[in-house]
Structure formats: C-alpha cells, structure tokens
Amino acid sequence: MATGTFDIIHPGHGYYLEESKKLGGEAAKLVVVIARDATVRSKKRVPVVNEKQRLEVVKMMKPVDEAYLGSTTDMFKIVEKIKPDIISIGPDQSFDLDKLRGELKKRNLNSEVIKVEGYKKSDLDSSCKIIKKIKKMEFDEKIFKTC
Amino acid sequence: MATGTFDIIHPGHGYYLEESKKLGGEAAKLVVVIARDATVRSKKRVPVVNEKQRLEVVKMMKPVDEAYLGSTTDMFKIVEKIKPDIISIGPDQSFDLDKLRGELKKRNLNSEVIKVEGYKKSDLDSSCKIIKKIKKMEFDEKIFKTC
C-alpha cells in the first residue's frame, strides 16, 4: 500500500509507486490510498486538483493495481479493510515510522512499514515546486480565454 | 501513434491515450510523441514542465508502450521513422485532418489519421485550466519555503 496526495503528477510519484510495488515481490499488487481534500487542506495546503480527479490520474499510472480515497476521520480505516502486507512510505513523506508501527500494533494490524529510499531527481520534483513555478511565470492572458 | 504536449497531466490525457491504443486493436502498441519545448513555445505557450520531465511522466502512464521527443524542425521525421499504422488526433487538438493526410501522402506515408471522439470531462480537464486555477489561488507563502 502506498499513500499520498498526488496533486500534480511528477516523476517522483512514479518512482515512489514503482519502488512500492517492487517491495512486495514479483506477484505484488499495489493499492494506493489518495488523501482526501479535507485532509490535505488541514495538513498541507489547499489541493489544486480535487480528490476525485487525483484518484483518476493515479489509476492511470503503470504500477497501480487499485486506488481508493482515504478516510477523512481515521487513516487506519482503510488499512483495516485492505490489510496490506507492506505499507510503503515515500522518500519525502514525514511519517514517524515507529509511531506508525505502534499504532498499527495497537489495532492488531501486521503490516510491515518500509520507507522507500532514494529519490527521483527532476527539475520539478514536487507538486509544490510546480505550483511555485506557475505562480512566478508570466503568461499571455489570451491563452486563458480559450480554457 | 499519439502526440501532444502533456504539460500537466489530467484525466483527458489518459482518455486520449487509452482510446488511441484501442484504435489499433488488441495487440496494438502505442507510441507517443511529445512536443519539444521550442515547438510548444512557438505554437501554444511556454510549457511549465520541460520536455525531459514531460516525457518521463508520459512513460509512466498505463496505455503507453513507447514515448519519444518529437523533432523541433520537421514533425514528419518521427512519423517516417516509426511508420505508425494509425496517427490518432486528440479530441481537443486542432489539426486540419485533410491537410495532414495530404502531407503524409506526399511523403509516401500510409498512416491512417483518426480523430478520437468523445472527451473525458473533469473539473480541470486541460493543463491550461490547471495553470489558470493556480494563478487565481492564494497560498500561504510559507508552503513555498520548503520546496
């Protein structure tokens, strides 16, 4: 199981999803849980793309077998439902791994927690960088008239 | 063969690529040609994401078997190299189909030109709409400090 916001897709997302799938071995099935709009708003920032569209785009990506929206109230709900062998944490995700392992144990969930190492370096390797770049760019206003 | 800029990925890209692959029948191979930065700049607008990263992201999408950067000088160069059975035109692409068919004939290229019908409707169903939305949104400046 991999998780995230996946607001604006960049190669780092692909790397994280590929590596997550590899963790499960050859016949692994990768399930992705997409953070809800309300969760992103409270923990990070207002998402640009809404949860429905973020889910659709993640489903289009090669390593993904299944994808679902998370819960707005309890992040463990979907873990209890899917019971993943492995929960994969992205290189740029700031979960406290030991705390997460403790919370899983408390709920009798036996998922292993593994942090994906390495990072896919690219020019715009986070949704935040893409948003920041767009904010700084100057566009001819005419292009927005047709969209 | 499908073509495009693929600046910021949205569900419409997935729809176009899936439909393009379907046009070729069951064992079809989908080759995608990504417009070069210079071409996008001269025909559309400054691309947000550079050609290398746009290529990487397209390669991560399920229907795509192969993807390449186009030529900056002659769009038919790569058609001559790949010799696709079908060139698929996106629902929102403004090619003059008959003119394109004529140009292919002149070059002894037998690719069939087919326009993908229908359209994947979503909240932000073009890169332009995503850019426009970001331009209008207000973010807490703090979020940009860590990216």
CSV table of C-alpha atoms in Angstrom, one decimal:
chain,number,residue,atom,x,y,z
A,1,MET,CA,0.0,0.0,0.0
A,2,ALA,CA,1.3,3.4,-1.0
A,3,THR,CA,-0.3,6.7,0.1
A,4,GLY,CA,-0.2,10.4,-0.8
A,5,THR,CA,-1.8,13.5,-2.2
A,6,PHE,CA,-0.7,13.2,-5.8
A,7,ASP,CA,-1.8,16.7,-6.5
A,8,ILE,CA,0.2,17.4,-9.7
A,9,ILE,CA,2.0,14.4,-11.1
A,10,HIS,CA,5.8,14.4,-11.4
A,11,PRO,CA,8.4,11.7,-12.0
A,12,GLY,CA,8.9,11.3,-8.2
A,13,HIS,CA,5.4,9.9,-7.9
A,14,GLY,CA,6.2,7.3,-10.5
A,15,TYR,CA,9.4,6.4,-8.7
A,16,TYR,CA,7.6,6.0,-5.3
A,17,LEU,CA,4.9,3.9,-6.8
A,18,GLU,CA,7.3,1.6,-8.8
A,19,GLU,CA,9.5,1.1,-5.7
A,20,SER,CA,6.5,0.4,-3.5
A,21,LYS,CA,5.4,-2.3,-5.9
A,22,LYS,CA,8.9,-3.8,-6.0
A,23,LEU,CA,8.8,-4.1,-2.2
A,24,GLY,CA,6.0,-6.7,-2.5
A,25,GLY,CA,8.0,-9.0,-4.8
A,26,GLU,CA,7.1,-10.4,-8.2
A,27,ALA,CA,3.3,-11.0,-7.9
A,28,ALA,CA,2.7,-7.9,-5.8
A,29,LYS,CA,-0.5,-5.9,-6.1
A,30,LEU,CA,-0.1,-2.2,-5.4
A,31,VAL,CA,-3.0,-0.5,-3.7
A,32,VAL,CA,-2.8,3.3,-3.5
A,33,VAL,CA,-4.7,5.4,-1.0
A,34,ILE,CA,-5.3,9.0,-2.0
A,35,ALA,CA,-5.5,11.7,0.7
A,36,ARG,CA,-8.9,13.4,0.9
A,37,ASP,CA,-9.3,17.1,0.1
A,38,ALA,CA,-10.1,17.9,3.7
A,39,THR,CA,-7.1,16.0,5.0
A,40,VAL,CA,-4.7,17.8,2.5
A,41,ARG,CA,-6.2,21.1,3.5
A,42,SER,CA,-5.7,20.5,7.2
A,43,LYS,CA,-2.2,19.0,6.9
A,44,LYS,CA,-0.5,20.6,3.9
A,45,ARG,CA,-2.3,23.2,1.8
A,46,VAL,CA,-5.4,23.6,-0.4
A,47,PRO,CA,-5.1,21.0,-3.1
A,48,VAL,CA,-5.2,22.3,-6.7
A,49,VAL,CA,-6.8,19.2,-8.1
A,50,ASN,CA,-9.8,17.7,-6.3
A,51,GLU,CA,-9.8,14.2,-4.8
A,52,LYS,CA,-11.9,12.6,-7.5
A,53,GLN,CA,-9.6,13.8,-10.2
A,54,ARG,CA,-6.4,13.0,-8.2
A,55,LEU,CA,-7.8,9.4,-7.9
A,56,GLU,CA,-8.5,9.2,-11.6
A,57,VAL,CA,-5.0,10.2,-12.5
A,58,VAL,CA,-3.3,7.8,-10.1
A,59,LYS,CA,-5.3,5.0,-11.5
A,60,MET,CA,-3.8,5.8,-14.9
A,61,MET,CA,-0.3,5.1,-13.7
A,62,LYS,CA,1.5,1.9,-14.6
A,63,PRO,CA,2.4,0.5,-11.2
A,64,VAL,CA,-1.1,1.0,-9.8
A,65,ASP,CA,-3.4,-2.0,-9.5
A,66,GLU,CA,-6.1,-0.4,-7.3
A,67,ALA,CA,-6.6,3.1,-5.9
A,68,TYR,CA,-9.1,4.4,-3.3
A,69,LEU,CA,-9.8,7.6,-1.5
A,70,GLY,CA,-8.8,7.5,2.2
A,71,SER,CA,-11.0,8.4,5.2
A,72,THR,CA,-11.4,11.9,6.4
A,73,THR,CA,-11.5,10.8,10.0
A,74,ASP,CA,-9.3,7.8,10.6
A,75,MET,CA,-6.4,6.9,8.4
A,76,PHE,CA,-6.4,3.3,9.7
A,77,LYS,CA,-9.9,2.5,8.5
A,78,ILE,CA,-8.7,1.6,5.0
A,79,VAL,CA,-5.6,-0.2,6.3
A,80,GLU,CA,-8.0,-2.4,8.4
A,81,LYS,CA,-10.1,-3.1,5.3
A,82,ILE,CA,-7.2,-3.8,2.9
A,83,LYS,CA,-4.8,-5.4,5.3
A,84,PRO,CA,-1.7,-4.7,3.2
A,85,ASP,CA,1.4,-6.8,3.8
A,86,ILE,CA,3.5,-3.7,3.4
A,87,ILE,CA,2.8,0.0,3.9
A,88,SER,CA,5.3,1.9,1.9
A,89,ILE,CA,6.3,5.4,2.9
A,90,GLY,CA,7.5,7.9,0.3
A,91,PRO,CA,11.0,9.4,0.4
A,92,ASP,CA,9.6,12.8,1.1
A,93,GLN,CA,6.8,11.8,3.5
A,94,SER,CA,7.4,12.8,7.1
A,95,PHE,CA,5.7,10.0,9.0
A,96,ASP,CA,7.2,9.0,12.3
A,97,LEU,CA,7.8,5.3,11.3
A,98,ASP,CA,8.0,3.9,14.9
A,99,LYS,CA,4.8,5.8,16.0
A,100,LEU,CA,3.0,4.4,12.9
A,101,ARG,CA,4.2,0.9,13.7
A,102,GLY,CA,2.9,1.3,17.3
A,103,GLU,CA,-0.5,2.5,16.1
A,104,LEU,CA,-0.7,-0.5,13.7
A,105,LYS,CA,0.2,-2.9,16.5
A,106,LYS,CA,-2.5,-1.4,18.8
A,107,ARG,CA,-5.0,-2.2,16.1
A,108,ASN,CA,-3.7,-5.8,15.6
A,109,LEU,CA,-2.6,-4.9,12.1
A,110,ASN,CA,0.5,-6.7,10.9
A,111,SER,CA,1.5,-4.6,8.0
A,112,GLU,CA,5.2,-4.0,7.7
A,113,VAL,CA,6.2,-0.3,7.4
A,114,ILE,CA,9.0,0.4,4.9
A,115,LYS,CA,10.4,3.7,3.8
A,116,VAL,CA,11.3,3.9,0.1
A,117,GLU,CA,14.9,5.1,-0.2
A,118,GLY,CA,16.4,7.1,-2.9
A,119,TYR,CA,14.6,9.8,-4.8
A,120,LYS,CA,13.8,10.6,-8.4
A,121,LYS,CA,15.5,13.9,-9.1
A,122,SER,CA,14.0,16.1,-11.7
A,123,ASP,CA,13.6,19.7,-12.5
A,124,LEU,CA,10.2,20.0,-10.8
A,125,ASP,CA,10.2,17.1,-8.4
A,126,SER,CA,7.3,18.1,-6.2
A,127,SER,CA,3.8,19.4,-6.7
A,128,CYS,CA,4.8,22.4,-4.6
A,129,LYS,CA,7.7,23.3,-7.0
A,130,ILE,CA,5.3,23.1,-9.9
A,131,ILE,CA,2.8,25.4,-8.2
A,132,LYS,CA,5.6,27.8,-7.2
A,133,LYS,CA,6.9,27.9,-10.8
A,134,ILE,CA,3.5,28.6,-12.2
A,135,LYS,CA,3.0,31.4,-9.7
A,136,LYS,CA,6.2,33.0,-10.9
A,137,MET,CA,5.7,32.5,-14.6
A,138,GLU,CA,4.1,35.2,-16.8
A,139,PHE,CA,1.6,34.0,-19.3
A,140,ASP,CA,-0.1,36.0,-22.1
A,141,GLU,CA,-3.6,36.4,-20.7
A,142,LYS,CA,-5.0,35.5,-24.1
A,143,ILE,CA,-4.2,31.8,-23.6
A,144,PHE,CA,-6.7,31.6,-20.6
A,145,LYS,CA,-9.6,32.9,-22.7
A,146,THR,CA,-9.9,29.6,-24.5
A,147,CYS,CA,-9.8,27.4,-21.5
B,1,MET,CA,0.9,7.0,-32.6
B,2,ALA,CA,-0.5,9.7,-30.3
B,3,THR,CA,1.1,13.1,-29.9
B,4,GLY,CA,0.8,16.1,-27.6
B,5,THR,CA,2.4,18.4,-25.0
B,6,PHE,CA,1.3,16.6,-21.8
B,7,ASP,CA,2.3,19.6,-19.7
B,8,ILE,CA,0.3,18.9,-16.6
B,9,ILE,CA,-1.4,15.5,-16.6
B,10,HIS,CA,-5.2,15.3,-16.2
B,11,PRO,CA,-7.7,12.5,-16.9
B,12,GLY,CA,-8.3,13.8,-20.5
B,13,HIS,CA,-4.7,12.7,-21.3
B,14,GLY,CA,-5.4,9.2,-20.0
B,15,TYR,CA,-8.6,9.1,-22.1
B,16,TYR,CA,-6.9,10.1,-25.3
B,17,LEU,CA,-4.1,7.6,-24.8
B,18,GLU,CA,-6.4,4.7,-23.9
B,19,GLU,CA,-8.7,5.5,-26.9
B,20,SER,CA,-5.6,5.8,-29.2
B,21,LYS,CA,-4.4,2.4,-28.1
B,22,LYS,CA,-7.9,0.9,-28.7
B,23,LEU,CA,-7.9,2.2,-32.3
B,24,GLY,CA,-5.0,-0.2,-33.1
B,25,GLY,CA,-6.9,-3.3,-31.9
B,26,GLU,CA,-5.9,-6.0,-29.4
B,27,ALA,CA,-2.2,-6.3,-29.9
B,28,ALA,CA,-1.7,-2.7,-30.6
B,29,LYS,CA,1.5,-0.9,-29.4
B,30,LEU,CA,1.0,2.8,-28.5
B,31,VAL,CA,3.9,5.1,-29.3
B,32,VAL,CA,3.6,8.7,-28.0
B,33,VAL,CA,5.5,11.7,-29.4
B,34,ILE,CA,6.0,14.5,-27.0
B,35,ALA,CA,6.2,18.1,-28.4
B,36,ARG,CA,9.5,19.7,-27.9
B,37,ASP,CA,9.8,22.8,-25.6
B,38,ALA,CA,10.6,25.0,-28.6
B,39,THR,CA,7.6,23.8,-30.5
B,40,VAL,CA,5.2,24.3,-27.6
B,41,ARG,CA,6.6,27.8,-27.1
B,42,SER,CA,6.1,28.8,-30.7
B,43,LYS,CA,2.6,27.2,-31.1
B,44,LYS,CA,1.0,27.4,-27.7
B,45,ARG,CA,2.7,29.0,-24.7
B,46,VAL,CA,5.7,28.5,-22.5
B,47,PRO,CA,5.5,25.0,-21.1
B,48,VAL,CA,5.6,24.7,-17.3
B,49,VAL,CA,7.3,21.3,-17.3
B,50,ASN,CA,10.3,20.8,-19.6
B,51,GLU,CA,10.3,18.2,-22.4
B,52,LYS,CA,12.5,15.7,-20.5
B,53,GLN,CA,10.2,15.6,-17.5
B,54,ARG,CA,7.0,15.6,-19.7
B,55,LEU,CA,8.5,12.5,-21.5
B,56,GLU,CA,9.2,10.8,-18.2
B,57,VAL,CA,5.7,11.3,-16.9
B,58,VAL,CA,4.0,10.1,-20.2
B,59,LYS,CA,6.1,6.9,-20.0
B,60,MET,CA,4.6,6.3,-16.5
B,61,MET,CA,1.1,6.1,-18.0
B,62,LYS,CA,-0.6,2.7,-18.5
B,63,PRO,CA,-1.5,2.8,-22.2
B,64,VAL,CA,2.0,3.9,-23.2
B,65,ASP,CA,4.4,1.3,-24.7
B,66,GLU,CA,7.0,3.8,-26.0
B,67,ALA,CA,7.4,7.5,-25.9
B,68,TYR,CA,9.9,9.9,-27.7
B,69,LEU,CA,10.5,13.6,-28.0
B,70,GLY,CA,9.5,15.0,-31.4
B,71,SER,CA,11.6,17.0,-33.8
B,72,THR,CA,12.0,20.7,-33.5
B,73,THR,CA,12.1,21.3,-37.2
B,74,ASP,CA,10.0,18.6,-39.0
B,75,MET,CA,7.1,16.9,-37.4
B,76,PHE,CA,7.1,14.2,-40.1
B,77,LYS,CA,10.6,13.0,-39.2
B,78,ILE,CA,9.5,10.7,-36.4
B,79,VAL,CA,6.5,9.5,-38.4
B,80,GLU,CA,8.9,8.4,-41.2
B,81,LYS,CA,11.0,6.6,-38.6
B,82,ILE,CA,8.1,4.9,-36.7
B,83,LYS,CA,5.8,4.4,-39.6
B,84,PRO,CA,2.7,4.0,-37.4
B,85,ASP,CA,-0.4,2.3,-38.8
B,86,ILE,CA,-2.6,4.9,-37.2
B,87,ILE,CA,-2.0,8.5,-36.1
B,88,SER,CA,-4.5,9.4,-33.5
B,89,ILE,CA,-5.6,13.0,-33.1
B,90,GLY,CA,-6.8,14.1,-29.6
B,91,PRO,CA,-10.4,15.5,-29.2
B,92,ASP,CA,-9.0,18.9,-28.3
B,93,GLN,CA,-6.3,19.1,-31.0
B,94,SER,CA,-6.8,21.5,-33.8
B,95,PHE,CA,-5.0,19.7,-36.7
B,96,ASP,CA,-6.6,20.0,-40.2
B,97,LEU,CA,-7.1,16.3,-40.8
B,98,ASP,CA,-7.3,16.5,-44.6
B,99,LYS,CA,-4.2,18.7,-44.8
B,100,LEU,CA,-2.3,16.2,-42.6
B,101,ARG,CA,-3.5,13.3,-44.7
B,102,GLY,CA,-2.2,15.2,-47.8
B,103,GLU,CA,1.2,15.9,-46.2
B,104,LEU,CA,1.5,12.2,-45.3
B,105,LYS,CA,0.7,11.1,-48.8
B,106,LYS,CA,3.3,13.5,-50.3
B,107,ARG,CA,5.9,11.7,-48.2
B,108,ASN,CA,4.6,8.2,-49.1
B,109,LEU,CA,3.5,7.6,-45.6
B,110,ASN,CA,0.5,5.3,-45.3
B,111,SER,CA,-0.6,6.1,-41.7
B,112,GLU,CA,-4.3,6.4,-41.3
B,113,VAL,CA,-5.4,9.6,-39.5
B,114,ILE,CA,-8.2,9.1,-37.0
B,115,LYS,CA,-9.6,11.7,-34.6
B,116,VAL,CA,-10.5,10.4,-31.1
B,117,GLU,CA,-14.1,11.2,-30.4
B,118,GLY,CA,-15.7,11.9,-27.1
B,119,TYR,CA,-14.0,13.7,-24.2
B,120,LYS,CA,-13.1,12.9,-20.6
B,121,LYS,CA,-14.9,15.6,-18.7
B,122,SER,CA,-13.4,16.5,-15.4
B,123,ASP,CA,-13.1,19.6,-13.2
B,124,LEU,CA,-9.7,20.6,-14.5
B,125,ASP,CA,-9.6,18.9,-17.9
B,126,SER,CA,-6.8,20.8,-19.5
B,127,SER,CA,-3.3,21.9,-18.5
B,128,CYS,CA,-4.4,25.4,-19.2
B,129,LYS,CA,-7.3,25.2,-16.7
B,130,ILE,CA,-4.9,23.8,-14.0
B,131,ILE,CA,-2.5,26.7,-14.7
B,132,LYS,CA,-5.3,29.3,-14.6
B,133,LYS,CA,-6.6,27.9,-11.3
B,134,ILE,CA,-3.2,28.0,-9.7
B,135,LYS,CA,-2.8,31.6,-10.9
B,136,LYS,CA,-6.0,32.5,-9.1
B,137,MET,CA,-5.5,30.6,-5.9
B,138,GLU,CA,-3.9,32.1,-2.9
B,139,PHE,CA,-1.4,30.1,-1.0
B,140,ASP,CA,0.3,30.7,2.3
B,141,GLU,CA,3.8,31.8,1.3
B,142,LYS,CA,5.2,29.6,4.0
B,143,ILE,CA,4.5,26.4,2.0
B,144,PHE,CA,6.9,27.5,-0.7
B,145,LYS,CA,9.8,27.9,1.7
B,146,THR,CA,10.3,24.1,2.0
B,147,CYS,CA,10.1,23.4,-1.7
